[in-house]
């Protein structure tokens, strides 16, 4: 059993390579990821079939589609559903890693970050020295319709989310935690993706969620769940928080208090883009998302 770090004061990479494969949520095709130790800070993606193409650092400017998951455009290729794997890396304190992938998606596995946490535990962690989380010069806000996200400077990372759905099985939920690798593994990583029965057929007809199944997503039908039991009574809002962490991992973990109300991948990645340091350090971060 691995002992997870108690905070994010140390940079880590993996001690060994570890591989997982499984179905992609959207294509339904088999996808593979090999996680490898990284020498450079951040998360770097390469293609198993074309190693000579080298590695590309993930960043918010690569975001191509946020309708159902966070999909990135890497040159001529797309890499979808990166958020749960990135949440697992960022949440457990892995700051340097290489992701070698096959197929256009990260496997959905059980719809949570837990199988990725188990893969990271299997590989083990190697400390790389002291780490400074990205600090904020001031508050940053993002608004999209009735949804908003706020990031405020803070001594330690603290993440909160609220969701509000007309479906009685979910309704209003709020969840908040001071983020540490231990807290991430216990409180967020096991929370699974959820969807709504009425959307399932519609999305299938559009050629989406071909790999969605009752064993990799909670499906809500009004006032009930098609596939209980839930892992937490408030599993949906915890999953939103997991998604928020995974999307912000495109810029790394911020030293911030972050709150997202009715978050979405579109909102989260807009906040990630606003958190990215300007190339010209004389230009401070924007205080409002573009
Ligand atoms: Zn998710």
PDB file of C-alpha atoms and ligand atoms in Angstrom:
ATOM      1  CA  UNK A   1       0.000   0.000   0.000  1.00  0.00           C
ATOM      2  CA  UNK A   2       1.389   3.360  -1.024  1.00  0.00           C
ATOM      3  CA  UNK A   3       1.458   6.219   1.490  1.00  0.00           C
ATOM      4  CA  UNK A   4       0.338   9.297  -0.411  1.00  0.00           C
ATOM      5  CA  UNK A   5       2.126  12.608   0.243  1.00  0.00           C
ATOM      6  CA  UNK A   6       0.406  14.812   2.828  1.00  0.00           C
ATOM      7  CA  UNK A   7       0.720  17.984   0.721  1.00  0.00           C
ATOM      8  CA  UNK A   8       2.003  19.351  -2.615  1.00  0.00           C
ATOM      9  CA  UNK A   9       5.293  20.808  -1.318  1.00  0.00           C
ATOM     10  CA  UNK A  10       7.382  18.233  -3.208  1.00  0.00           C
ATOM     11  CA  UNK A  11       7.519  17.553  -6.955  1.00  0.00           C
ATOM     12  CA  UNK A  12       7.078  13.912  -7.946  1.00  0.00           C
ATOM     13  CA  UNK A  13       7.350  11.736 -10.995  1.00  0.00           C
ATOM     14  CA  UNK A  14       6.599   8.034 -11.391  1.00  0.00           C
ATOM     15  CA  UNK A  15       9.135   5.425 -10.281  1.00  0.00           C
ATOM     16  CA  UNK A  16       8.354   3.146 -13.245  1.00  0.00           C
ATOM     17  CA  UNK A  17       6.206   2.920 -16.358  1.00  0.00           C
ATOM     18  CA  UNK A  18       2.655   1.591 -16.009  1.00  0.00           C
ATOM     19  CA  UNK A  19       0.094   0.810 -18.676  1.00  0.00           C
ATOM     20  CA  UNK A  20      -3.692   0.645 -18.857  1.00  0.00           C
ATOM     21  CA  UNK A  21      -6.080  -0.002 -21.712  1.00  0.00           C
ATOM     22  CA  UNK A  22      -9.811   0.028 -22.196  1.00  0.00           C
ATOM     23  CA  UNK A  23     -12.697   1.343 -24.193  1.00  0.00           C
ATOM     24  CA  UNK A  24     -12.932   5.028 -25.145  1.00  0.00           C
ATOM     25  CA  UNK A  25     -16.169   6.726 -24.088  1.00  0.00           C
ATOM     26  CA  UNK A  26     -16.940   8.298 -27.443  1.00  0.00           C
ATOM     27  CA  UNK A  27     -15.467   6.007 -30.072  1.00  0.00           C
ATOM     28  CA  UNK A  28     -16.111   2.733 -28.233  1.00  0.00           C
ATOM     29  CA  UNK A  29     -12.692   1.664 -29.586  1.00  0.00           C
ATOM     30  CA  UNK A  30      -9.882   0.215 -27.509  1.00  0.00           C
ATOM     31  CA  UNK A  31      -7.373   2.808 -26.292  1.00  0.00           C
ATOM     32  CA  UNK A  32      -4.090   2.444 -24.443  1.00  0.00           C
ATOM     33  CA  UNK A  33      -1.980   4.707 -22.236  1.00  0.00           C
ATOM     34  CA  UNK A  34       1.513   4.113 -20.921  1.00  0.00           C
ATOM     35  CA  UNK A  35       2.434   6.466 -18.090  1.00  0.00           C
ATOM     36  CA  UNK A  36       6.180   7.024 -17.846  1.00  0.00           C
ATOM     37  CA  UNK A  37       8.477   8.973 -15.549  1.00  0.00           C
ATOM     38  CA  UNK A  38       9.073  12.511 -16.851  1.00  0.00           C
ATOM     39  CA  UNK A  39      12.136  14.723 -16.556  1.00  0.00           C
ATOM     40  CA  UNK A  40      10.285  17.938 -17.316  1.00  0.00           C
ATOM     41  CA  UNK A  41       7.547  19.596 -15.285  1.00  0.00           C
ATOM     42  CA  UNK A  42       4.015  19.126 -16.571  1.00  0.00           C
ATOM     43  CA  UNK A  43       2.197  16.427 -18.497  1.00  0.00           C
ATOM     44  CA  UNK A  44       3.659  15.517 -21.887  1.00  0.00           C
ATOM     45  CA  UNK A  45       1.866  13.443 -24.521  1.00  0.00           C
ATOM     46  CA  UNK A  46       3.394  11.247 -27.215  1.00  0.00           C
ATOM     47  CA  UNK A  47       1.952   8.607 -29.564  1.00  0.00           C
ATOM     48  CA  UNK A  48       2.933   4.989 -28.997  1.00  0.00           C
ATOM     49  CA  UNK A  49       2.726   4.310 -32.734  1.00  0.00           C
ATOM     50  CA  UNK A  50       4.917   7.333 -33.641  1.00  0.00           C
ATOM     51  CA  UNK A  51       7.496   7.841 -30.894  1.00  0.00           C
ATOM     52  CA  UNK A  52       9.679   9.856 -33.281  1.00  0.00           C
ATOM     53  CA  UNK A  53       7.050  12.609 -33.208  1.00  0.00           C
ATOM     54  CA  UNK A  54       8.215  13.290 -29.685  1.00  0.00           C
ATOM     55  CA  UNK A  55       6.337  14.759 -26.774  1.00  0.00           C
ATOM     56  CA  UNK A  56       4.041  17.740 -26.521  1.00  0.00           C
ATOM     57  CA  UNK A  57       3.292  19.524 -23.264  1.00  0.00           C
ATOM     58  CA  UNK A  58      -0.404  19.755 -22.459  1.00  0.00           C
ATOM     59  CA  UNK A  59      -1.755  23.277 -22.099  1.00  0.00           C
ATOM     60  CA  UNK A  60      -5.146  25.022 -22.323  1.00  0.00           C
ATOM     61  CA  UNK A  61      -4.534  26.307 -25.877  1.00  0.00           C
ATOM     62  CA  UNK A  62      -4.831  22.684 -27.096  1.00  0.00           C
ATOM     63  CA  UNK A  63      -8.462  22.370 -25.971  1.00  0.00           C
ATOM     64  CA  UNK A  64     -10.597  21.595 -29.044  1.00  0.00           C
ATOM     65  CA  UNK A  65     -13.942  20.354 -27.721  1.00  0.00           C
ATOM     66  CA  UNK A  66     -15.563  20.462 -24.300  1.00  0.00           C
ATOM     67  CA  UNK A  67     -19.104  19.241 -24.970  1.00  0.00           C
ATOM     68  CA  UNK A  68     -18.981  15.882 -23.172  1.00  0.00           C
ATOM     69  CA  UNK A  69     -15.380  15.607 -22.106  1.00  0.00           C
ATOM     70  CA  UNK A  70     -12.217  17.606 -22.556  1.00  0.00           C
ATOM     71  CA  UNK A  71     -10.741  16.824 -25.977  1.00  0.00           C
ATOM     72  CA  UNK A  72      -7.407  18.219 -27.119  1.00  0.00           C
ATOM     73  CA  UNK A  73      -6.107  18.884 -30.624  1.00  0.00           C
ATOM     74  CA  UNK A  74      -2.500  17.713 -30.965  1.00  0.00           C
ATOM     75  CA  UNK A  75      -1.335  18.522 -34.482  1.00  0.00           C
ATOM     76  CA  UNK A  76      -3.537  16.493 -36.823  1.00  0.00           C
ATOM     77  CA  UNK A  77      -4.838  14.268 -34.040  1.00  0.00           C
ATOM     78  CA  UNK A  78      -7.403  14.502 -31.325  1.00  0.00           C
ATOM     79  CA  UNK A  79      -7.069  13.142 -27.808  1.00  0.00           C
ATOM     80  CA  UNK A  80     -10.373  12.987 -25.935  1.00  0.00           C
ATOM     81  CA  UNK A  81     -11.372  12.405 -22.309  1.00  0.00           C
ATOM     82  CA  UNK A  82      -8.101  13.489 -20.732  1.00  0.00           C
ATOM     83  CA  UNK A  83      -9.663  14.891 -17.542  1.00  0.00           C
ATOM     84  CA  UNK A  84      -9.851  11.886 -15.194  1.00  0.00           C
ATOM     85  CA  UNK A  85      -6.273  10.795 -15.849  1.00  0.00           C
ATOM     86  CA  UNK A  86      -5.018  14.387 -15.448  1.00  0.00           C
ATOM     87  CA  UNK A  87      -7.015  14.724 -12.212  1.00  0.00           C
ATOM     88  CA  UNK A  88      -5.391  11.527 -10.898  1.00  0.00           C
ATOM     89  CA  UNK A  89      -1.892  12.807 -11.723  1.00  0.00           C
ATOM     90  CA  UNK A  90      -2.455  16.315 -10.331  1.00  0.00           C
ATOM     91  CA  UNK A  91      -4.427  15.064  -7.335  1.00  0.00           C
ATOM     92  CA  UNK A  92      -1.885  12.479  -6.194  1.00  0.00           C
ATOM     93  CA  UNK A  93       0.944  15.023  -6.522  1.00  0.00           C
ATOM     94  CA  UNK A  94       2.600  13.749  -9.720  1.00  0.00           C
ATOM     95  CA  UNK A  95       3.957  16.951 -11.272  1.00  0.00           C
ATOM     96  CA  UNK A  96       6.183  15.441 -14.002  1.00  0.00           C
ATOM     97  CA  UNK A  97       4.891  12.668 -16.276  1.00  0.00           C
ATOM     98  CA  UNK A  98       4.850  11.379 -19.842  1.00  0.00           C
ATOM     99  CA  UNK A  99       1.617   9.979 -21.314  1.00  0.00           C
ATOM    100  CA  UNK A 100       2.222   7.698 -24.301  1.00  0.00           C
ATOM    101  CA  UNK A 101      -1.132   7.023 -25.947  1.00  0.00           C
ATOM    102  CA  UNK A 102      -2.762   4.876 -28.618  1.00  0.00           C
ATOM    103  CA  UNK A 103      -6.225   5.582 -30.000  1.00  0.00           C
ATOM    104  CA  UNK A 104      -7.857   8.986 -29.923  1.00  0.00           C
ATOM    105  CA  UNK A 105      -9.045   8.801 -26.331  1.00  0.00           C
ATOM    106  CA  UNK A 106      -7.925   8.079 -22.823  1.00  0.00           C
ATOM    107  CA  UNK A 107      -9.734   4.869 -21.695  1.00  0.00           C
ATOM    108  CA  UNK A 108     -12.751   5.608 -19.517  1.00  0.00           C
ATOM    109  CA  UNK A 109     -12.148   2.562 -17.252  1.00  0.00           C
ATOM    110  CA  UNK A 110     -14.791   2.756 -14.493  1.00  0.00           C
ATOM    111  CA  UNK A 111     -15.658   6.424 -15.170  1.00  0.00           C
ATOM    112  CA  UNK A 112     -13.707   7.700 -12.149  1.00  0.00           C
ATOM    113  CA  UNK A 113     -10.049   8.515 -11.429  1.00  0.00           C
ATOM    114  CA  UNK A 114      -9.631   5.538  -9.087  1.00  0.00           C
ATOM    115  CA  UNK A 115      -8.162   3.087 -11.668  1.00  0.00           C
ATOM    116  CA  UNK A 116      -5.592   5.785 -12.579  1.00  0.00           C
ATOM    117  CA  UNK A 117      -4.764   6.290  -8.896  1.00  0.00           C
ATOM    118  CA  UNK A 118      -4.227   2.522  -8.637  1.00  0.00           C
ATOM    119  CA  UNK A 119      -1.966   2.629 -11.706  1.00  0.00           C
ATOM    120  CA  UNK A 120       0.073   5.482 -10.160  1.00  0.00           C
ATOM    121  CA  UNK A 121       0.305   3.517  -6.884  1.00  0.00           C
ATOM    122  CA  UNK A 122       1.522   0.483  -8.834  1.00  0.00           C
ATOM    123  CA  UNK A 123       4.247   2.588 -10.508  1.00  0.00           C
ATOM    124  CA  UNK A 124       5.235   4.335  -7.262  1.00  0.00           C
ATOM    125  CA  UNK A 125       6.403   7.930  -6.784  1.00  0.00           C
ATOM    126  CA  UNK A 126       9.902   9.426  -6.863  1.00  0.00           C
ATOM    127  CA  UNK A 127      10.497  12.837  -5.225  1.00  0.00           C
ATOM    128  CA  UNK A 128      12.212  15.432  -7.421  1.00  0.00           C
ATOM    129  CA  UNK A 129      12.714  18.269  -4.929  1.00  0.00           C
ATOM    130  CA  UNK A 130      10.729  21.194  -3.544  1.00  0.00           C
ATOM    131  CA  UNK A 131       7.751  22.374  -5.558  1.00  0.00           C
ATOM    132  CA  UNK A 132       6.099  25.759  -5.741  1.00  0.00           C
ATOM    133  CA  UNK A 133       2.452  25.711  -6.797  1.00  0.00           C
ATOM    134  CA  UNK A 134       1.321  28.430  -9.178  1.00  0.00           C
ATOM    135  CA  UNK A 135       0.300  31.455  -7.114  1.00  0.00           C
ATOM    136  CA  UNK A 136      -2.322  33.971  -8.233  1.00  0.00           C
ATOM    137  CA  UNK A 137      -1.700  37.701  -8.199  1.00  0.00           C
ATOM    138  CA  UNK A 138      -5.405  38.342  -7.621  1.00  0.00           C
ATOM    139  CA  UNK A 139      -8.908  36.985  -8.095  1.00  0.00           C
ATOM    140  CA  UNK A 140      -9.924  35.513 -11.452  1.00  0.00           C
ATOM    141  CA  UNK A 141     -13.561  35.004 -12.426  1.00  0.00           C
ATOM    142  CA  UNK A 142     -15.185  33.196 -15.346  1.00  0.00           C
ATOM    143  CA  UNK A 143     -18.856  33.285 -16.242  1.00  0.00           C
ATOM    144  CA  UNK A 144     -20.711  31.273 -18.896  1.00  0.00           C
ATOM    145  CA  UNK A 145     -24.459  31.780 -18.825  1.00  0.00           C
ATOM    146  CA  UNK A 146     -25.670  30.772 -15.372  1.00  0.00           C
ATOM    147  CA  UNK A 147     -22.397  29.020 -14.552  1.00  0.00           C
ATOM    148  CA  UNK A 148     -19.346  30.650 -13.004  1.00  0.00           C
ATOM    149  CA  UNK A 149     -15.966  29.823 -11.564  1.00  0.00           C
ATOM    150  CA  UNK A 150     -13.789  31.878  -9.236  1.00  0.00           C
ATOM    151  CA  UNK A 151     -10.137  31.436  -8.284  1.00  0.00           C
ATOM    152  CA  UNK A 152      -8.745  33.396  -5.338  1.00  0.00           C
ATOM    153  CA  UNK A 153      -5.200  33.506  -3.933  1.00  0.00           C
ATOM    154  CA  UNK A 154      -4.920  31.130  -0.981  1.00  0.00           C
ATOM    155  CA  UNK A 155      -2.323  29.593   1.342  1.00  0.00           C
ATOM    156  CA  UNK A 156      -3.275  26.123   0.181  1.00  0.00           C
ATOM    157  CA  UNK A 157      -5.327  24.637  -2.646  1.00  0.00           C
ATOM    158  CA  UNK A 158      -8.964  24.467  -1.658  1.00  0.00           C
ATOM    159  CA  UNK A 159     -11.561  23.272  -4.175  1.00  0.00           C
ATOM    160  CA  UNK A 160     -15.338  23.641  -4.012  1.00  0.00           C
ATOM    161  CA  UNK A 161     -18.181  22.934  -6.412  1.00  0.00           C
ATOM    162  CA  UNK A 162     -21.944  23.257  -6.450  1.00  0.00           C
ATOM    163  CA  UNK A 163     -24.370  21.633  -8.872  1.00  0.00           C
ATOM    164  CA  UNK A 164     -28.084  22.155  -9.356  1.00  0.00           C
ATOM    165  CA  UNK A 165     -30.179  19.802 -11.486  1.00  0.00           C
ATOM    166  CA  UNK A 166     -33.940  19.509 -11.915  1.00  0.00           C
ATOM    167  CA  UNK A 167     -33.605  15.719 -11.599  1.00  0.00           C
ATOM    168  CA  UNK A 168     -34.532  14.873  -8.005  1.00  0.00           C
ATOM    169  CA  UNK A 169     -31.916  12.103  -7.765  1.00  0.00           C
ATOM    170  CA  UNK A 170     -29.251  14.854  -7.842  1.00  0.00           C
ATOM    171  CA  UNK A 171     -30.931  18.175  -7.036  1.00  0.00           C
ATOM    172  CA  UNK A 172     -28.620  20.646  -5.270  1.00  0.00           C
ATOM    173  CA  UNK A 173     -25.253  19.452  -4.013  1.00  0.00           C
ATOM    174  CA  UNK A 174     -22.222  21.312  -2.645  1.00  0.00           C
ATOM    175  CA  UNK A 175     -18.840  19.816  -1.872  1.00  0.00           C
ATOM    176  CA  UNK A 176     -15.638  21.421  -0.652  1.00  0.00           C
ATOM    177  CA  UNK A 177     -12.249  20.184   0.442  1.00  0.00           C
ATOM    178  CA  UNK A 178      -8.747  21.328   1.246  1.00  0.00           C
ATOM    179  CA  UNK A 179      -6.855  19.427  -1.379  1.00  0.00           C
ATOM    180  CA  UNK A 180      -4.021  17.070  -0.433  1.00  0.00           C
ATOM    181  CA  UNK A 181      -3.027  13.854  -2.193  1.00  0.00           C
ATOM    182  CA  UNK A 182      -4.539  11.856   0.699  1.00  0.00           C
ATOM    183  CA  UNK A 183      -7.826  13.799   0.547  1.00  0.00           C
ATOM    184  CA  UNK A 184      -7.960  13.503  -3.239  1.00  0.00           C
ATOM    185  CA  UNK A 185      -7.621   9.716  -3.131  1.00  0.00           C
ATOM    186  CA  UNK A 186     -10.204   9.300  -0.364  1.00  0.00           C
ATOM    187  CA  UNK A 187     -12.774  11.940  -1.309  1.00  0.00           C
ATOM    188  CA  UNK A 188     -12.647  12.611  -5.074  1.00  0.00           C
ATOM    189  CA  UNK A 189     -10.874   9.899  -7.064  1.00  0.00           C
ATOM    190  CA  UNK A 190     -13.625   7.232  -6.730  1.00  0.00           C
ATOM    191  CA  UNK A 191     -16.470   9.577  -7.870  1.00  0.00           C
ATOM    192  CA  UNK A 192     -17.773   8.390 -11.254  1.00  0.00           C
ATOM    193  CA  UNK A 193     -19.030  10.133 -14.378  1.00  0.00           C
ATOM    194  CA  UNK A 194     -22.785  10.572 -14.502  1.00  0.00           C
ATOM    195  CA  UNK A 195     -25.283  11.131 -17.282  1.00  0.00           C
ATOM    196  CA  UNK A 196     -28.995  11.311 -17.929  1.00  0.00           C
ATOM    197  CA  UNK A 197     -31.116   8.584 -19.476  1.00  0.00           C
ATOM    198  CA  UNK A 198     -32.922  11.005 -21.796  1.00  0.00           C
ATOM    199  CA  UNK A 199     -29.572  12.101 -23.288  1.00  0.00           C
ATOM    200  CA  UNK A 200     -28.179   8.638 -23.846  1.00  0.00           C
ATOM    201  CA  UNK A 201     -30.108   7.685 -26.999  1.00  0.00           C
ATOM    202  CA  UNK A 202     -29.711  11.182 -28.417  1.00  0.00           C
ATOM    203  CA  UNK A 203     -25.937  11.093 -27.986  1.00  0.00           C
ATOM    204  CA  UNK A 204     -25.686   7.556 -29.383  1.00  0.00           C
ATOM    205  CA  UNK A 205     -27.560   8.703 -32.516  1.00  0.00           C
ATOM    206  CA  UNK A 206     -25.004  11.495 -32.897  1.00  0.00           C
ATOM    207  CA  UNK A 207     -22.282   8.821 -32.863  1.00  0.00           C
ATOM    208  CA  UNK A 208     -21.123   9.861 -29.400  1.00  0.00           C
ATOM    209  CA  UNK A 209     -20.710   7.843 -26.196  1.00  0.00           C
ATOM    210  CA  UNK A 210     -20.367   4.590 -28.154  1.00  0.00           C
ATOM    211  CA  UNK A 211     -18.313   3.264 -25.242  1.00  0.00           C
ATOM    212  CA  UNK A 212     -20.695   4.470 -22.509  1.00  0.00           C
ATOM    213  CA  UNK A 213     -22.146   1.639 -20.430  1.00  0.00           C
ATOM    214  CA  UNK A 214     -23.771   1.072 -17.072  1.00  0.00           C
ATOM    215  CA  UNK A 215     -20.436  -0.049 -15.630  1.00  0.00           C
ATOM    216  CA  UNK A 216     -18.578   3.153 -16.490  1.00  0.00           C
ATOM    217  CA  UNK A 217     -21.138   5.894 -15.825  1.00  0.00           C
ATOM    218  CA  UNK A 218     -23.925   6.508 -13.352  1.00  0.00           C
ATOM    219  CA  UNK A 219     -27.169   7.017 -15.261  1.00  0.00           C
ATOM    220  CA  UNK A 220     -29.837   9.243 -13.737  1.00  0.00           C
ATOM    221  CA  UNK A 221     -33.505   8.819 -14.618  1.00  0.00           C
ATOM    222  CA  UNK A 222     -35.359  11.645 -12.876  1.00  0.00           C
ATOM    223  CA  UNK A 223     -35.688  10.707  -9.227  1.00  0.00           C
ATOM    224  CA  UNK A 224     -33.690   7.470  -9.409  1.00  0.00           C
ATOM    225  CA  UNK A 225     -30.415   5.962 -10.578  1.00  0.00           C
ATOM    226  CA  UNK A 226     -30.464   3.114 -13.084  1.00  0.00           C
ATOM    227  CA  UNK A 227     -27.338   1.531 -11.628  1.00  0.00           C
ATOM    228  CA  UNK A 228     -26.996   2.085  -7.885  1.00  0.00           C
ATOM    229  CA  UNK A 229     -25.386   1.939  -5.399  1.00  0.00           C
ATOM    230  CA  UNK A 230     -23.557   5.269  -5.410  1.00  0.00           C
ATOM    231  CA  UNK A 231     -20.066   5.411  -3.905  1.00  0.00           C
ATOM    232  CA  UNK A 232     -21.006   8.623  -2.068  1.00  0.00           C
ATOM    233  CA  UNK A 233     -24.481  10.107  -1.540  1.00  0.00           C
ATOM    234  CA  UNK A 234     -23.172  13.244  -3.293  1.00  0.00           C
ATOM    235  CA  UNK A 235     -21.125  11.430  -5.950  1.00  0.00           C
ATOM    236  CA  UNK A 236     -22.199  13.790  -8.814  1.00  0.00           C
ATOM    237  CA  UNK A 237     -20.818  16.986  -7.230  1.00  0.00           C
ATOM    238  CA  UNK A 238     -17.644  15.172  -6.204  1.00  0.00           C
ATOM    239  CA  UNK A 239     -17.233  14.079  -9.832  1.00  0.00           C
ATOM    240  CA  UNK A 240     -17.662  17.720 -10.942  1.00  0.00           C
ATOM    241  CA  UNK A 241     -14.847  18.641  -8.602  1.00  0.00           C
ATOM    242  CA  UNK A 242     -12.728  15.812 -10.033  1.00  0.00           C
ATOM    243  CA  UNK A 243     -13.380  17.157 -13.547  1.00  0.00           C
ATOM    244  CA  UNK A 244     -12.472  20.691 -12.401  1.00  0.00           C
ATOM    245  CA  UNK A 245      -9.167  19.484 -10.990  1.00  0.00           C
ATOM    246  CA  UNK A 246      -8.442  17.489 -14.162  1.00  0.00           C
ATOM    247  CA  UNK A 247      -9.177  20.444 -16.435  1.00  0.00           C
ATOM    248  CA  UNK A 248      -7.094  22.850 -14.339  1.00  0.00           C
ATOM    249  CA  UNK A 249      -4.242  20.321 -14.497  1.00  0.00           C
ATOM    250  CA  UNK A 250      -3.660  21.664 -18.030  1.00  0.00           C
ATOM    251  CA  UNK A 251      -1.862  24.511 -16.210  1.00  0.00           C
ATOM    252  CA  UNK A 252      -0.878  22.601 -13.077  1.00  0.00           C
ATOM    253  CA  UNK A 253      -2.278  22.841  -9.597  1.00  0.00           C
ATOM    254  CA  UNK A 254      -2.988  26.446  -8.541  1.00  0.00           C
ATOM    255  CA  UNK A 255      -2.231  27.737  -5.052  1.00  0.00           C
ATOM    256  CA  UNK A 256      -5.799  28.969  -4.942  1.00  0.00           C
ATOM    257  CA  UNK A 257      -9.234  28.643  -3.537  1.00  0.00           C
ATOM    258  CA  UNK A 258     -11.359  27.614  -6.531  1.00  0.00           C
ATOM    259  CA  UNK A 259     -15.134  27.460  -6.638  1.00  0.00           C
ATOM    260  CA  UNK A 260     -17.223  26.345  -9.618  1.00  0.00           C
ATOM    261  CA  UNK A 261     -20.990  26.747  -9.699  1.00  0.00           C
ATOM    262  CA  UNK A 262     -22.639  24.433 -12.240  1.00  0.00           C
ATOM    263  CA  UNK A 263     -19.253  23.697 -13.752  1.00  0.00           C
ATOM    264  CA  UNK A 264     -18.660  22.246 -17.201  1.00  0.00           C
ATOM    265  CA  UNK A 265     -15.540  21.354 -19.166  1.00  0.00           C
ATOM    266  CA  UNK A 266     -16.038  24.601 -21.120  1.00  0.00           C
ATOM    267  CA  UNK A 267     -16.045  26.664 -17.927  1.00  0.00           C
ATOM    268  CA  UNK A 268     -13.178  24.754 -16.295  1.00  0.00           C
ATOM    269  CA  UNK A 269     -10.892  25.011 -19.324  1.00  0.00           C
ATOM    270  CA  UNK A 270     -11.673  28.736 -19.695  1.00  0.00           C
ATOM    271  CA  UNK A 271     -10.511  29.167 -16.100  1.00  0.00           C
ATOM    272  CA  UNK A 272      -7.415  27.071 -16.853  1.00  0.00           C
ATOM    273  CA  UNK A 273      -6.618  29.372 -19.809  1.00  0.00           C
ATOM    274  CA  UNK A 274      -7.009  32.430 -17.574  1.00  0.00           C
ATOM    275  CA  UNK A 275      -4.655  30.879 -14.993  1.00  0.00           C
ATOM    276  CA  UNK A 276      -1.934  30.347 -17.561  1.00  0.00           C
ATOM    277  CA  UNK A 277       0.884  32.840 -17.039  1.00  0.00           C
ATOM    278  CA  UNK A 278       1.184  35.443 -19.765  1.00  0.00           C
ATOM    279  CA  UNK A 279       4.299  34.921 -21.942  1.00  0.00           C
ATOM    280  CA  UNK A 280       5.222  38.507 -21.087  1.00  0.00           C
ATOM    281  CA  UNK A 281       5.573  38.517 -17.302  1.00  0.00           C
ATOM    282  CA  UNK A 282       5.084  42.285 -17.317  1.00  0.00           C
ATOM    283  CA  UNK A 283       1.474  41.578 -18.285  1.00  0.00           C
ATOM    284  CA  UNK A 284      -0.379  40.319 -15.245  1.00  0.00           C
ATOM    285  CA  UNK A 285      -3.054  37.645 -15.503  1.00  0.00           C
ATOM    286  CA  UNK A 286      -6.441  38.864 -16.689  1.00  0.00           C
ATOM    287  CA  UNK A 287      -8.875  39.161 -13.794  1.00  0.00           C
ATOM    288  CA  UNK A 288     -11.821  38.076 -15.934  1.00  0.00           C
ATOM    289  CA  UNK A 289     -11.856  35.231 -18.440  1.00  0.00           C
ATOM    290  CA  UNK A 290     -12.037  36.297 -22.083  1.00  0.00           C
TER     291      UNK A 290
HETATM  292 ZN1  LIG B   1     -15.656  13.474 -15.726  1.00  0.00          ZN
END
